[in-house]
CSV table of C-alpha atoms in Angstrom, one decimal:
chain,number,residue,atom,x,y,z
A,1,UNK,CA,0.0,0.0,0.0
A,2,UNK,CA,1.1,3.6,-0.4
A,3,UNK,CA,1.2,4.1,3.4
A,4,UNK,CA,3.9,1.5,3.7
A,5,UNK,CA,5.9,2.7,0.7
A,6,UNK,CA,9.0,4.5,2.0
A,7,UNK,CA,9.1,6.7,-1.1
A,8,UNK,CA,5.5,7.9,-0.9
A,9,UNK,CA,5.0,11.2,0.7
A,10,UNK,CA,1.2,11.8,1.1
A,11,UNK,CA,1.8,15.3,2.4
A,12,UNK,CA,3.8,16.3,-0.7
A,13,UNK,CA,1.3,14.8,-3.0
A,14,UNK,CA,-1.6,16.6,-1.3
A,15,UNK,CA,0.3,19.9,-1.5
A,16,UNK,CA,0.9,19.4,-5.2
A,17,UNK,CA,-2.7,18.6,-5.8
A,18,UNK,CA,-3.9,21.6,-3.9
A,19,UNK,CA,-1.5,23.8,-5.8
A,20,UNK,CA,-2.7,22.4,-9.1
A,21,UNK,CA,-6.3,23.1,-8.1
A,22,UNK,CA,-5.4,26.6,-7.2
A,23,UNK,CA,-4.2,27.3,-10.7
A,24,UNK,CA,-7.7,26.6,-12.2
A,25,UNK,CA,-9.9,29.5,-13.2
A,26,UNK,CA,-12.4,30.2,-10.4
A,27,UNK,CA,-15.4,28.6,-12.1
A,28,UNK,CA,-13.5,25.4,-12.9
A,29,UNK,CA,-12.0,25.4,-9.4
A,30,UNK,CA,-15.5,25.7,-7.8
A,31,UNK,CA,-16.9,22.9,-9.9
A,32,UNK,CA,-14.0,20.6,-9.2
A,33,UNK,CA,-14.2,21.3,-5.4
A,34,UNK,CA,-17.9,20.5,-5.4
A,35,UNK,CA,-17.2,17.3,-7.3
A,36,UNK,CA,-14.6,16.4,-4.7
A,37,UNK,CA,-17.3,16.6,-2.1
A,38,UNK,CA,-19.1,13.7,-3.9
A,39,UNK,CA,-21.8,16.0,-5.5
A,40,UNK,CA,-23.3,14.8,-8.7
A,41,UNK,CA,-23.2,16.8,-12.0
A,42,UNK,CA,-26.9,17.6,-11.5
A,43,UNK,CA,-26.3,18.9,-7.9
A,44,UNK,CA,-23.4,21.0,-9.0
A,45,UNK,CA,-25.5,22.4,-11.9
A,46,UNK,CA,-28.2,23.5,-9.4
A,47,UNK,CA,-25.7,25.1,-7.1
A,48,UNK,CA,-23.8,26.9,-9.9
A,49,UNK,CA,-26.7,27.7,-12.1
A,50,UNK,CA,-25.0,26.1,-15.1
A,51,UNK,CA,-26.4,23.5,-17.3
A,52,UNK,CA,-25.4,19.9,-16.5
A,53,UNK,CA,-23.6,19.5,-19.8
A,54,UNK,CA,-21.6,22.7,-19.1
A,55,UNK,CA,-20.7,21.4,-15.6
A,56,UNK,CA,-19.6,18.1,-17.1
A,57,UNK,CA,-17.4,19.8,-19.7
A,58,UNK,CA,-15.8,22.2,-17.2
A,59,UNK,CA,-15.2,19.3,-14.8
A,60,UNK,CA,-13.5,17.3,-17.5
A,61,UNK,CA,-11.4,20.3,-18.5
A,62,UNK,CA,-10.4,20.9,-14.9
A,63,UNK,CA,-9.4,17.3,-14.3
A,64,UNK,CA,-7.3,17.4,-17.5
A,65,UNK,CA,-5.5,20.6,-16.4
A,66,UNK,CA,-4.8,19.1,-12.9
A,67,UNK,CA,-3.5,15.9,-14.4
A,68,UNK,CA,-1.2,17.8,-16.7
A,69,UNK,CA,0.1,19.9,-13.9
A,70,UNK,CA,0.8,16.9,-11.7
A,71,UNK,CA,2.5,15.1,-14.6
A,72,UNK,CA,5.0,17.9,-14.8
A,73,UNK,CA,6.0,17.5,-11.2
């Protein structure tokens, strides 16, 4: 498991993830953070006032940007 891996530093990984999230535009960041709280696309759409398809697209884009930033680390 990752916890027993002497090369895994959960704190560093968490910091890198938070830094990557912080680089997102505010609307994408908000949608990503709501998604992290286990909200559905529909729930996020209600909260943000965006259409579910827009939420889904923005979430996909946010996840891609975060992945790319983490890949560079």
